[in-house]
Short mmCIF file of C-alpha atoms in Angstrom, two decimals:
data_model
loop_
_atom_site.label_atom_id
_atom_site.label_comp_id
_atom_site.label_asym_id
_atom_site.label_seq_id
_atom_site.Cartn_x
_atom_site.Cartn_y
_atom_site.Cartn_z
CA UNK A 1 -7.30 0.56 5.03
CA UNK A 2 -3.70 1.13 2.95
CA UNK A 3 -1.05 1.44 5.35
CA UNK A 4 1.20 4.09 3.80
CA UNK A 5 5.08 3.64 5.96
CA UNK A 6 7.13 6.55 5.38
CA UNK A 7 10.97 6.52 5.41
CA UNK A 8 13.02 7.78 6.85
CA UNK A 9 11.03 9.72 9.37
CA UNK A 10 14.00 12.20 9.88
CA UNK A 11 16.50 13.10 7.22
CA UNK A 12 19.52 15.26 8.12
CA UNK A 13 20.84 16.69 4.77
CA UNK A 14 23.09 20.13 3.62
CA UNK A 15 22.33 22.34 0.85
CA UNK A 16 23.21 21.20 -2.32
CA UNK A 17 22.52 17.41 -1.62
CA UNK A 18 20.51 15.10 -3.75
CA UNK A 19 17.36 12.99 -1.09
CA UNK A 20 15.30 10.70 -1.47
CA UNK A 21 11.92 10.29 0.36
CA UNK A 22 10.31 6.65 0.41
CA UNK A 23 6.42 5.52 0.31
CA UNK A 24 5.63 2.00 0.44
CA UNK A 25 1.70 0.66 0.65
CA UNK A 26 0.40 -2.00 1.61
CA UNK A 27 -1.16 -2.83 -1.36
CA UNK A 28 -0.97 -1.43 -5.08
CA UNK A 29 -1.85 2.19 -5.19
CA UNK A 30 -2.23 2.16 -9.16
CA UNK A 31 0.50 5.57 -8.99
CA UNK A 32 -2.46 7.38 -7.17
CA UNK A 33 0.15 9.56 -4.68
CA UNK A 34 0.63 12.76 -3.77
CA UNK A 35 3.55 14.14 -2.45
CA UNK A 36 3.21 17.49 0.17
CA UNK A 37 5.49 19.96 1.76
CA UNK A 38 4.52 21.19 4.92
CA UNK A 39 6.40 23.96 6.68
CA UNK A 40 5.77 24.85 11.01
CA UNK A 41 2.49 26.40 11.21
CA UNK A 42 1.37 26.10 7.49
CA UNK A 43 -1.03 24.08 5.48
CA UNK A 44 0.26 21.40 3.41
CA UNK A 45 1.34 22.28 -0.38
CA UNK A 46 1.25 19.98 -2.92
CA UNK A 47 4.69 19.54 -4.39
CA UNK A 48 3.77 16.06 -6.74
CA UNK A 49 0.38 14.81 -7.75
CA UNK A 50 -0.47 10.82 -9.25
CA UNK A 51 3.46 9.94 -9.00
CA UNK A 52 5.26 12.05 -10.97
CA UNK A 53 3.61 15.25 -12.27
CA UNK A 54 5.14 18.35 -10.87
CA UNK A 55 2.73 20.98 -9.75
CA UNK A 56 2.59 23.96 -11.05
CA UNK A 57 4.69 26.47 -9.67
CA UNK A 58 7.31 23.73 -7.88
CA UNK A 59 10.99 24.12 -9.22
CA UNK A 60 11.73 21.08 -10.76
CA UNK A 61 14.22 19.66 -8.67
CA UNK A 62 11.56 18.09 -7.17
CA UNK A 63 10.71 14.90 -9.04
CA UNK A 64 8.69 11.61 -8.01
CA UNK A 65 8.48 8.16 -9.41
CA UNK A 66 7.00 4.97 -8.55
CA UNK A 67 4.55 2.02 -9.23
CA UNK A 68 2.78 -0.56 -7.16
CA UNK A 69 3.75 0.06 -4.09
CA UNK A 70 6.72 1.74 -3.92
CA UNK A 71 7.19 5.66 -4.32
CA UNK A 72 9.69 8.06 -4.17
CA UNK A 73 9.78 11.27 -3.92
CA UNK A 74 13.74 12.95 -4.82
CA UNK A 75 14.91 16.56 -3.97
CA UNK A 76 17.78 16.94 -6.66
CA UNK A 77 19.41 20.18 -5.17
CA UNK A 78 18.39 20.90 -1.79
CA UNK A 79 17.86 24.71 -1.57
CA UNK A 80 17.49 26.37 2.13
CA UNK A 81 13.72 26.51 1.55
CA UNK A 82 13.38 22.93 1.27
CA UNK A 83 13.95 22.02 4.96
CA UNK A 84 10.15 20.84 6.08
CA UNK A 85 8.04 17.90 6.88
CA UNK A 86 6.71 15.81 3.68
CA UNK A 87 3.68 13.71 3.22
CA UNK A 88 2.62 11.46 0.99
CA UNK A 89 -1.21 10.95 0.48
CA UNK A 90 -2.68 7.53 -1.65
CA UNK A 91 -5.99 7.95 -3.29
CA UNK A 92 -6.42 5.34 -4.77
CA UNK A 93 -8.82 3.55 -2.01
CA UNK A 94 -11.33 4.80 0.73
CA UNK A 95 -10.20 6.02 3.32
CA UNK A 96 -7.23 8.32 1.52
CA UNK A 97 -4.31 7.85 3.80
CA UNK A 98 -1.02 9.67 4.19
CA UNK A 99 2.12 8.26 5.24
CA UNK A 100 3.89 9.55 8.73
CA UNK A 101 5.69 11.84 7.70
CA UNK A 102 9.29 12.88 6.93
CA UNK A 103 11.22 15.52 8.62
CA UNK A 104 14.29 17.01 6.65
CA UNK A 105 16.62 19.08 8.72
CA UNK A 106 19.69 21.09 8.11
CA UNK A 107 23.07 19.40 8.80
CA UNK B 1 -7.16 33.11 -6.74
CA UNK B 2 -8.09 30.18 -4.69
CA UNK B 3 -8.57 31.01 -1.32
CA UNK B 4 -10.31 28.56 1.38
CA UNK B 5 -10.62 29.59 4.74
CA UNK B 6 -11.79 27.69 7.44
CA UNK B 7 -13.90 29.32 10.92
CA UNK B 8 -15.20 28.27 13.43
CA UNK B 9 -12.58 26.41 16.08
CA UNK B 10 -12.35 26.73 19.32
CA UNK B 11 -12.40 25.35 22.70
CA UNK B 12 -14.82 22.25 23.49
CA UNK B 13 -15.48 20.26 26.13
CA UNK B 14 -15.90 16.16 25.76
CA UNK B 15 -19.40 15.39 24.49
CA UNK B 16 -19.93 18.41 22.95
CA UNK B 17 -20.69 19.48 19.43
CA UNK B 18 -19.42 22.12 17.33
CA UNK B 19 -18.93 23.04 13.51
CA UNK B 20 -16.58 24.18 11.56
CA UNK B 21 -16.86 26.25 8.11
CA UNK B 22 -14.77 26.88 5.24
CA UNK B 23 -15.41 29.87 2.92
CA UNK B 24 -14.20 29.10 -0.90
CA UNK B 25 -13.61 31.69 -3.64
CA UNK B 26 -11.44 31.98 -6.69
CA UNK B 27 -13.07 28.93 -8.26
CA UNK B 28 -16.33 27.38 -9.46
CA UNK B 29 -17.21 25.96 -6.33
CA UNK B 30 -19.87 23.70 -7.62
CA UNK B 31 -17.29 21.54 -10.08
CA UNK B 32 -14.95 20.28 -7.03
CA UNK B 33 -15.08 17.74 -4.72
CA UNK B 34 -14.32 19.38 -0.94
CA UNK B 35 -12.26 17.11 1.96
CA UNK B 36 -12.16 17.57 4.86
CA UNK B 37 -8.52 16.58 6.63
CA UNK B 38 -7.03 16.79 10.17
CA UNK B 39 -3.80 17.03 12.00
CA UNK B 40 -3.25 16.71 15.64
CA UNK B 41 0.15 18.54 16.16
CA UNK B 42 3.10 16.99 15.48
CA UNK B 43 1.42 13.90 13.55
CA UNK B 44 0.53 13.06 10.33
CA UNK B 45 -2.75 14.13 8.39
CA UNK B 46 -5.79 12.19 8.26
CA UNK B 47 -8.52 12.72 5.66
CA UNK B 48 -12.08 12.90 7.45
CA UNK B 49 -13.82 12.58 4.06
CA UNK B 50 -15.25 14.64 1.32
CA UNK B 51 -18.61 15.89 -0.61
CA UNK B 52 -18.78 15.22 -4.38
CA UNK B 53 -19.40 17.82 -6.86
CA UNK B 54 -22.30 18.86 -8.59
CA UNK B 55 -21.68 15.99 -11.30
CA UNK B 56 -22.06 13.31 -8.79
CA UNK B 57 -24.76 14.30 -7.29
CA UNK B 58 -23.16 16.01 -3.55
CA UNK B 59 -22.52 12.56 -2.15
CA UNK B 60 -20.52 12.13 1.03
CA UNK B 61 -17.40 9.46 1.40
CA UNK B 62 -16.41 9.13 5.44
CA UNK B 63 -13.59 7.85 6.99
CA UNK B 64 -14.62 4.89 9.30
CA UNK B 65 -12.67 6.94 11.92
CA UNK B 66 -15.36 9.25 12.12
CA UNK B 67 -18.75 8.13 9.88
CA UNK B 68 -21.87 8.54 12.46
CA UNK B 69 -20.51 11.25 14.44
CA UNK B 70 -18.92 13.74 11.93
CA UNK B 71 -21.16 14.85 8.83
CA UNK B 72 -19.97 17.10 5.80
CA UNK B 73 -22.41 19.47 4.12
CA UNK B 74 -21.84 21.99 1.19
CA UNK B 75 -23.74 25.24 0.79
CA UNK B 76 -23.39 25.94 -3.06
CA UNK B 77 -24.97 29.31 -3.01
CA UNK B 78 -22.61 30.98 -0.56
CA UNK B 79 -19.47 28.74 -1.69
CA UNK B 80 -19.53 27.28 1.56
CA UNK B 81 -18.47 23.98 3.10
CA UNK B 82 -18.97 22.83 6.48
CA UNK B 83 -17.98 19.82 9.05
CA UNK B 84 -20.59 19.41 11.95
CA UNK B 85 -18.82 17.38 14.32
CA UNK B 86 -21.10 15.67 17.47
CA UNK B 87 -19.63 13.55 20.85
CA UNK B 88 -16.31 15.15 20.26
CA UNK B 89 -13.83 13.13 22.40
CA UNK B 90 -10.25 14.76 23.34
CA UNK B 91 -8.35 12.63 20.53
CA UNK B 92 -10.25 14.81 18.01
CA UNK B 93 -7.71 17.78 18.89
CA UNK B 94 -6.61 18.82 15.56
CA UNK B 95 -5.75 21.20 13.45
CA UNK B 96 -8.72 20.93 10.67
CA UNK B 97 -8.42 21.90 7.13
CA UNK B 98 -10.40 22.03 4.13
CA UNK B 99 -8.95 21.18 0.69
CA UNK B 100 -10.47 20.83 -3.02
CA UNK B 101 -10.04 17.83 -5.57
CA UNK B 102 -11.24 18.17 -9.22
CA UNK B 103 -10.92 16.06 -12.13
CA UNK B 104 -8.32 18.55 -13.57
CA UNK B 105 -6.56 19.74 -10.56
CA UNK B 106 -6.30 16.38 -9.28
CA UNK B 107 -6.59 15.81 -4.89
CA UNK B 108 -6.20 17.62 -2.69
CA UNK B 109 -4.39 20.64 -4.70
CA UNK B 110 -5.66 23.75 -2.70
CA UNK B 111 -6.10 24.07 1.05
CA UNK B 112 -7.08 26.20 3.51
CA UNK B 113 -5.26 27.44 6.66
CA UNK B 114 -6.64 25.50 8.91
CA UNK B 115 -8.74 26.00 12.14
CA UNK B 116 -7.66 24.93 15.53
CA UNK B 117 -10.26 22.62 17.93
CA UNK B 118 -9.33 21.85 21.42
CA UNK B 119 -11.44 19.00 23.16
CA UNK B 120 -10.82 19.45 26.63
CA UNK B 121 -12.91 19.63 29.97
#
């Protein structure tokens, strides 16, 4: 299985601040990564899908990059609505795996 | 609109069986792939596995975690999707959740709300 390690597992961050969300796998992904939001007592929403293509309907100061191994996922403006838990998800090899998580709370 | 919406959780005791269902609308059902994923609170998601679309034939992918005691099936006429899970052990507490891929929308875009199962004697 890909191990997906998320970091940092908890972020502490004010509005207004640029963060940045790390995925590394344990082996090449080929940019097959999704990036989720996931707010207390909701379903997961897809904020990024294959690396860096925004869904539709997410403002755009949501952005993701990556290759390889190594993903990012970058808030450029956090807004109030932003403080959650976020996933990432590879699919690029059976079984799909997400990472552990990151939780992003208000300073 | 897509809307899926999973039924059928509950209370279960070890050993026991029980199935879940998610209802889809809003989309052609037929053209998507449908996953299955779960989360036990507080943890990450894991995907369960998935049934293929029409195109491929309705094939099933499993996650070693569960293949021989969880099964996926797909009714196409009533848009419906299902998880029949057998020899359920208190580690599968989890919220469960179904969720779409197609070749345009990509993985995992759409999900449903989930369904709550509690394993416990």
């Amino acid at each position: 299985d890909i191990q997906m390690t998320q970091s940092p597992s908890f972020l502490s961050a004010s509005v207004g601040d640029r963060v940045t969300i790390n995925c590394k796998a344990s082996q090449n992904i080929n940019k097959y990564l999704n990036w989720y939001q996931q707010k207390l007592g909701e379903a997961p929403k897809r904020l990024i899908y294959n690396t860096n293509n925004l869904q539709t309907g997410i403002p755009s100061r949501f952005s993701g990059s990556g290759s390889g191994t190594d993903y990012t996922l970058t808030i450029s403006s956090l807004q109030p609505e932003d403080f959650a838990t976020y996933f990432c998800l590879q699919h690029n090899s059976f079984p799909l795996t997400f990472g552990s998580g990151t939780k992003l709370e208000i300073k | 609109e897509v809307k899926l919406l999973e039924s059928g959780g509950g209370l279960v005791q070890p050993g026991g069986s029980m199935r879940l269902s998610c209802a889809a609308s809003g989309f052609t059902f037929t053209d998507f792939y449908m996953n299955w994923i779960r989360q036990p609170a507080g943890k990450a998601p894991e995907w369960l596995g998935f049934i293929r679309n029409k195109a491929n034939g309705y094939t099933t992918e499993y996650n070693p975690s569960v293949k021989g005691r969880f099964t996926i099936s797909r009714d196409n006429t009533q848009n419906m999707l299902y998880l029949q899970m057998n020899t359920l052990r208190a580690e599968d507490t989890a919220t469960y959740y179904c969720a779409r891929s197609g070749s345009s929308s990509g993985v995992m875009d759409a999900w449903g709300q989930g369904a709550s199962v509690t394993v416990s004697s």
